[in-house]
Coordinates of C-alpha atoms in Angstrom, one line a residue:
Chain H
M448 CA -160.6 23.9 -30.4
N449 CA -160.1 21.3 -27.7
S450 CA -156.7 20.7 -26.1
S451 CA -156.3 17.6 -28.1
E452 CA -156.5 19.6 -31.3
Q453 CA -153.9 21.8 -29.6
H454 CA -151.4 19.2 -28.8
R455 CA -149.3 17.2 -31.1
I456 CA -146.8 14.4 -30.0
I457 CA -143.8 14.0 -32.3
R458 CA -141.2 10.9 -32.0
P459 CA -138.0 12.1 -33.5
A460 CA -135.5 9.2 -34.8
N461 CA -133.5 8.3 -32.2
R462 CA -129.8 9.3 -33.1
L463 CA -128.4 8.4 -29.6
Q464 CA -129.5 5.1 -30.2
I465 CA -128.6 4.6 -33.9
K466 CA -124.7 5.6 -32.6
A467 CA -125.3 4.3 -29.3
R468 CA -122.1 1.4 -29.5
L469 CA -119.8 4.0 -27.3
S470 CA -117.2 1.5 -26.4
D471 CA -116.1 -1.9 -26.5
L472 CA -115.9 -2.6 -23.2
T473 CA -118.4 -3.5 -20.8
V474 CA -120.4 -1.2 -18.2
T475 CA -118.4 -2.5 -15.4
Q476 CA -114.6 -2.0 -17.2
M477 CA -116.2 1.4 -18.2
M478 CA -117.3 2.3 -14.6
A479 CA -113.7 1.3 -13.5
K480 CA -112.0 3.6 -16.1
A481 CA -114.2 6.5 -15.1
H482 CA -113.2 6.0 -11.9
E483 CA -109.9 5.7 -12.3
V484 CA -110.0 9.2 -14.2
M485 CA -111.8 10.5 -11.3
A486 CA -109.2 9.4 -9.3
T487 CA -106.1 10.9 -11.2
I488 CA -108.1 14.1 -11.2
A489 CA -108.8 14.2 -7.5
Q490 CA -104.8 13.9 -7.2
G491 CA -104.5 17.1 -8.6
Y492 CA -108.1 19.0 -7.4
S493 CA -106.2 20.4 -4.4
K494 CA -104.5 22.7 -7.2
W495 CA -107.5 23.7 -8.9
L496 CA -109.2 24.4 -5.6
L497 CA -106.4 26.6 -4.6
A498 CA -106.9 28.7 -7.8
D499 CA -110.7 28.9 -6.9
L500 CA -109.7 30.3 -3.2
K501 CA -107.5 32.9 -4.8
A502 CA -110.1 34.2 -7.0
L503 CA -112.6 34.1 -4.5
I504 CA -109.8 36.0 -2.2
K505 CA -109.5 38.6 -4.9
A506 CA -113.5 38.8 -5.7
H507 CA -113.9 39.7 -2.0
D508 CA -111.0 42.3 -1.9
G509 CA -112.9 43.8 -5.0
L510 CA -115.8 44.0 -3.0
R511 CA -114.7 45.5 -0.1
Q512 CA -113.1 48.3 -2.5
N513 CA -116.7 48.4 -4.2
P514 CA -119.6 46.9 -2.2
N515 CA -121.6 47.6 -5.5
D516 CA -119.5 46.4 -8.3
A517 CA -122.2 43.8 -9.8
D518 CA -119.7 42.5 -12.0
V519 CA -117.3 41.5 -9.2
K520 CA -120.4 39.9 -7.1
A521 CA -121.2 37.8 -10.2
E522 CA -117.6 36.8 -10.5
L523 CA -117.5 35.9 -6.6
F524 CA -120.4 33.9 -7.6
R525 CA -119.3 32.0 -10.2
I526 CA -116.3 30.8 -8.5
A527 CA -118.5 30.1 -5.4
H528 CA -120.7 28.2 -7.6
D529 CA -117.8 26.1 -9.4
V530 CA -116.3 24.9 -6.2
R531 CA -120.2 23.9 -5.2
G532 CA -120.3 21.7 -8.2
Q533 CA -116.6 20.5 -8.4
A534 CA -115.2 19.9 -4.9
A535 CA -117.6 17.2 -3.3
S536 CA -116.6 15.1 -6.4
F537 CA -113.1 15.0 -5.1
G538 CA -113.4 14.2 -1.7
Y539 CA -113.7 18.1 -0.2
D540 CA -117.6 17.9 1.0
L541 CA -117.0 20.6 3.1
A542 CA -115.8 23.1 1.0
S543 CA -118.9 22.4 -2.0
E544 CA -121.3 22.9 0.9
M545 CA -119.4 26.2 1.5
G546 CA -119.6 27.3 -2.0
A547 CA -123.4 26.0 -1.7
S548 CA -124.0 28.0 1.3
L549 CA -122.0 31.7 -0.1
C550 CA -124.1 31.0 -3.5
H551 CA -127.4 30.8 -1.4
Y552 CA -126.1 34.0 0.6
L553 CA -125.4 36.0 -2.5
E554 CA -128.2 35.0 -4.3
A555 CA -130.4 36.5 -1.4
R556 CA -128.9 40.0 -1.6
E557 CA -128.7 42.7 -3.9
G558 CA -126.2 44.7 -2.4
L559 CA -123.4 43.7 0.1
S560 CA -122.9 45.4 3.3
A561 CA -119.8 45.1 6.0
A562 CA -121.7 42.5 7.8
D563 CA -122.2 40.7 4.3
L564 CA -118.4 41.0 3.4
H565 CA -117.5 39.4 6.7
V566 CA -120.0 36.6 6.2
V567 CA -118.3 36.1 2.3
E568 CA -114.9 35.9 4.1
S569 CA -116.1 33.5 6.8
H570 CA -117.0 31.1 3.9
I571 CA -113.7 31.7 2.3
N572 CA -111.9 30.8 5.2
V573 CA -113.4 27.6 5.5
I574 CA -112.7 26.8 2.2
R575 CA -109.0 27.8 3.1
A576 CA -109.1 25.5 6.1
C577 CA -110.4 22.9 4.0
L578 CA -107.0 22.8 1.9
S579 CA -104.9 24.1 4.7
Q580 CA -105.7 21.2 7.0
S581 CA -107.0 18.7 4.5
L582 CA -110.4 18.7 5.6
K583 CA -112.1 16.3 3.3
G584 CA -115.6 14.7 3.4
D585 CA -117.4 16.7 5.9
G586 CA -114.4 17.9 7.8
G587 CA -114.8 15.7 11.0
P588 CA -115.0 18.1 14.2
V589 CA -113.0 20.9 13.0
G590 CA -115.0 21.3 10.0
Q591 CA -118.3 20.8 12.4
E592 CA -117.0 23.5 14.7
L593 CA -116.2 25.4 11.4
R594 CA -119.8 25.1 10.1
V595 CA -121.5 25.9 13.5
E596 CA -119.7 29.1 13.6
L597 CA -120.6 30.0 10.4
T598 CA -124.0 29.2 11.0
A599 CA -124.1 31.3 13.9
L600 CA -122.6 34.4 12.7
I601 CA -125.1 34.3 9.7
K602 CA -127.6 34.3 11.8
R603 CA -126.8 37.1 13.7
V604 CA -126.2 39.0 10.9
E605 CA -129.5 38.6 9.3
L606 CA -131.0 39.4 12.8
L607 CA -129.4 42.6 12.4
Q608 CA -130.6 43.5 8.7
Chain X
M690 CA -121.2 10.3 -30.9
S691 CA -120.5 14.0 -30.9
V692 CA -120.9 16.1 -28.0
L693 CA -121.3 19.7 -27.2
I694 CA -120.2 20.9 -23.5
V695 CA -121.5 24.3 -22.7
D696 CA -119.8 25.8 -19.5
D697 CA -117.9 28.4 -18.4
S698 CA -115.9 26.6 -16.0
E699 CA -112.5 25.0 -17.8
N700 CA -112.5 22.6 -14.7
M701 CA -115.8 21.7 -15.1
C702 CA -115.4 20.7 -19.1
R703 CA -112.1 18.7 -18.3
I704 CA -114.0 16.4 -15.8
L705 CA -116.8 15.8 -18.2
T706 CA -114.5 15.3 -21.1
R707 CA -112.5 12.9 -19.4
L708 CA -115.5 11.2 -18.2
L709 CA -117.0 11.0 -21.5
R710 CA -114.1 9.8 -22.9
S711 CA -113.7 6.7 -20.7
F712 CA -117.3 6.1 -22.1
G713 CA -116.3 6.1 -25.3
F714 CA -117.2 9.8 -26.7
K715 CA -114.7 11.0 -29.2
E716 CA -115.8 14.2 -30.5
F717 CA -116.0 17.1 -28.3
K718 CA -117.0 20.5 -29.1
F719 CA -116.9 23.3 -26.3
A720 CA -118.6 26.8 -25.6
A721 CA -118.5 29.1 -22.6
N722 CA -122.1 30.4 -22.9
G723 CA -125.0 29.9 -24.5
Q724 CA -124.5 32.2 -27.2
E725 CA -121.4 30.5 -28.3
A726 CA -123.1 27.0 -28.3
L727 CA -125.9 28.4 -30.4
D728 CA -123.3 29.7 -32.9
E729 CA -121.4 26.6 -32.9
L730 CA -124.3 24.3 -33.8
H731 CA -125.3 26.6 -36.4
D732 CA -122.7 25.5 -38.0
R733 CA -121.8 21.8 -36.9
P734 CA -124.5 19.9 -35.5
V735 CA -124.0 18.0 -32.4
D736 CA -125.7 14.4 -31.0
L737 CA -125.7 15.6 -27.4
A738 CA -125.6 18.9 -25.5
I739 CA -124.4 19.2 -21.9
V740 CA -124.7 22.6 -20.6
D741 CA -124.5 24.2 -17.5
W742 CA -127.4 26.3 -16.1
H743 CA -125.7 29.2 -14.8
M744 CA -123.4 31.2 -17.2
E745 CA -122.6 35.0 -18.0
K746 CA -124.2 36.1 -21.4
M747 CA -126.6 33.1 -21.9
N748 CA -127.6 30.6 -19.6
G749 CA -128.3 27.2 -20.0
I750 CA -132.1 27.7 -19.8
D751 CA -132.1 30.8 -22.0
F752 CA -129.9 28.0 -24.3
T753 CA -132.4 25.7 -23.9
L754 CA -135.4 28.2 -24.9
Q755 CA -133.5 28.9 -28.1
M756 CA -132.9 25.4 -29.2
R757 CA -136.5 24.5 -28.8
S758 CA -137.8 27.6 -31.0
R759 CA -138.5 25.5 -34.0
A760 CA -138.7 28.5 -36.5
T761 CA -134.4 29.6 -35.4
S762 CA -133.3 26.5 -33.7
P763 CA -130.5 24.6 -35.4
D764 CA -132.2 21.7 -34.0
P765 CA -134.8 21.4 -31.8
Y766 CA -134.8 18.2 -30.9
L767 CA -131.4 17.9 -29.9
P768 CA -130.9 15.7 -26.4
I769 CA -129.8 18.6 -23.9
I770 CA -128.5 17.6 -20.5
L771 CA -128.8 20.3 -18.1
L772 CA -126.0 20.9 -15.3
T773 CA -127.1 22.5 -12.4
G774 CA -125.5 22.9 -8.5
F775 CA -129.2 23.2 -7.3
S776 CA -131.8 20.5 -7.0
D777 CA -134.7 22.8 -5.8
V778 CA -138.0 21.1 -7.1
S779 CA -138.9 24.9 -7.9
K780 CA -135.9 25.0 -10.2
V781 CA -136.3 21.4 -11.7
K782 CA -139.9 22.5 -12.3
I783 CA -138.1 25.4 -14.5
A784 CA -135.6 23.0 -16.4
R785 CA -138.5 20.8 -17.1
D786 CA -140.8 23.6 -18.6
T787 CA -137.8 25.1 -20.7
G788 CA -137.7 21.9 -22.1
V789 CA -134.3 20.3 -20.8
T790 CA -134.1 16.5 -21.3
E791 CA -132.4 15.6 -18.8
I792 CA -131.1 17.4 -15.6
L793 CA -127.6 16.2 -14.0
T794 CA -127.5 17.7 -10.4
K795 CA -123.4 18.2 -9.7
P796 CA -121.3 17.2 -8.1
V797 CA -121.2 14.8 -10.9
S798 CA -120.6 11.1 -10.6
P799 CA -119.6 8.2 -13.1
E800 CA -122.6 6.7 -12.3
V801 CA -125.0 9.3 -12.9
L802 CA -123.7 10.8 -16.1
Y803 CA -123.8 7.1 -17.3
G804 CA -127.4 7.0 -16.0
R805 CA -128.6 10.1 -17.6
L806 CA -126.9 8.9 -21.0
I807 CA -128.4 5.4 -20.9
T808 CA -131.7 7.1 -20.4
L809 CA -131.1 9.1 -23.1
V810 CA -130.3 6.2 -25.5
R811 CA -132.9 3.4 -24.4
Q812 CA -135.9 5.5 -23.1
P813 CA -135.9 8.5 -25.4
R814 CA -138.8 10.7 -24.8
P815 CA -141.5 11.8 -27.3
Y816 CA -141.9 15.7 -28.1
V817 CA -144.8 17.5 -27.3
E818 CA -145.8 20.4 -29.0
T819 CA -148.5 22.7 -27.9
P820 CA -149.0 26.2 -28.1
A821 CA -147.6 26.7 -24.9
F822 CA -144.5 24.5 -25.1
F823 CA -142.6 22.6 -27.5
G824 CA -140.0 19.9 -25.9
P825 CA -139.5 16.4 -24.2
D826 CA -142.6 14.9 -22.7
R827 CA -142.6 16.1 -18.9
R828 CA -144.4 13.2 -17.9
R829 CA -141.8 10.6 -16.6
R830 CA -144.2 8.3 -15.4
A831 CA -147.7 7.0 -15.0
K832 CA -149.5 8.8 -12.0
A833 CA -152.1 6.2 -10.0
G834 CA -155.0 7.2 -9.9
F835 CA -155.1 9.6 -13.2
S836 CA -158.8 10.5 -14.1
G837 CA -157.6 12.3 -17.2
P838 CA -158.0 14.2 -19.6
F839 CA -156.8 11.3 -21.6
R840 CA -155.2 13.2 -24.9
R841 CA -152.5 10.7 -26.0
R842 CA -153.1 8.3 -29.1
R843 CA -152.1 5.4 -26.0
D844 CA -154.7 6.7 -24.1
K845 CA -157.3 6.1 -26.7
G846 CA -159.1 3.2 -24.7
Q847 CA -159.3 5.6 -21.6
R848 CA -161.3 8.8 -23.6
T849 CA -164.3 10.2 -22.9
R850 CA -166.9 10.1 -25.9
G851 CA -166.3 14.2 -25.9
Q852 CA -162.3 13.7 -25.8
M853 CA -162.4 11.2 -28.8
S854 CA -163.4 13.7 -31.1
G855 CA -160.1 15.7 -31.2
S856 CA -157.6 15.1 -34.0
M857 CA -153.8 14.2 -33.3
A858 CA -151.4 14.9 -36.0

């Protein structure tokens, strides 16, 4: 049997096209409405981020009690992943960057040493600073300083491992 | 048009719902993981699913694999937009090879979400069935200088004599 006989192309009915009349608004009007929605969410986003921060602190505390608790580590990852995915949509780019960095850090490690937990705590502290000092966007000079300190800490810890 | 949002983050569900509502979507269903989504789809079909990659119990990739399993899937042709926080090439490749229709990288913006929806409506991709894969065509654009193998009906003029003997359903 050659490769042509082994594969088949199927063109199912385009159900989305059939129902595609989503709105009577023009694309420009829909976009304006969508941006209004994002702006409204952005006004209250700091409360969501605060809730995520509290959950990160709780998970970190749990890992300090039991560094091998895979469920708590998964919960920490999940919250960091949420922050990574949401914060930048509402102006907290630095917090989002910290979420991404924390996810990468956790993904690369099975268990967490005391030094690893210090790195986790440092990520959380930067997110805390984003909220307490309203560090929007890349965080400006303060954000840059925090980023440099965290990068240096990660390098130090990785050298020891 | 009905949409199933599969995400364990309530906040992300809120963001997507409000954005989609501003685009005119009216019917929403929700699931917190892939297994819940499969159960929901067996009961009530939808027109589109937006699914997060990272979820406990069953993630977005495993959900897509189940949906593209023709023998057991409640709807193997369901358009699936995969939400992911990471756009590494390796992860995009995994998503593509699993049968995801479109990938939406977080953070989500109105323009990018709308763009994905428009692509689904205006440029639907055919489905490909091979012994190893079932899902939307993974070829997104013509590759300059592609020298074969030519396996598509539309490639007919390009085929060699040997390849012309192959049948296509």
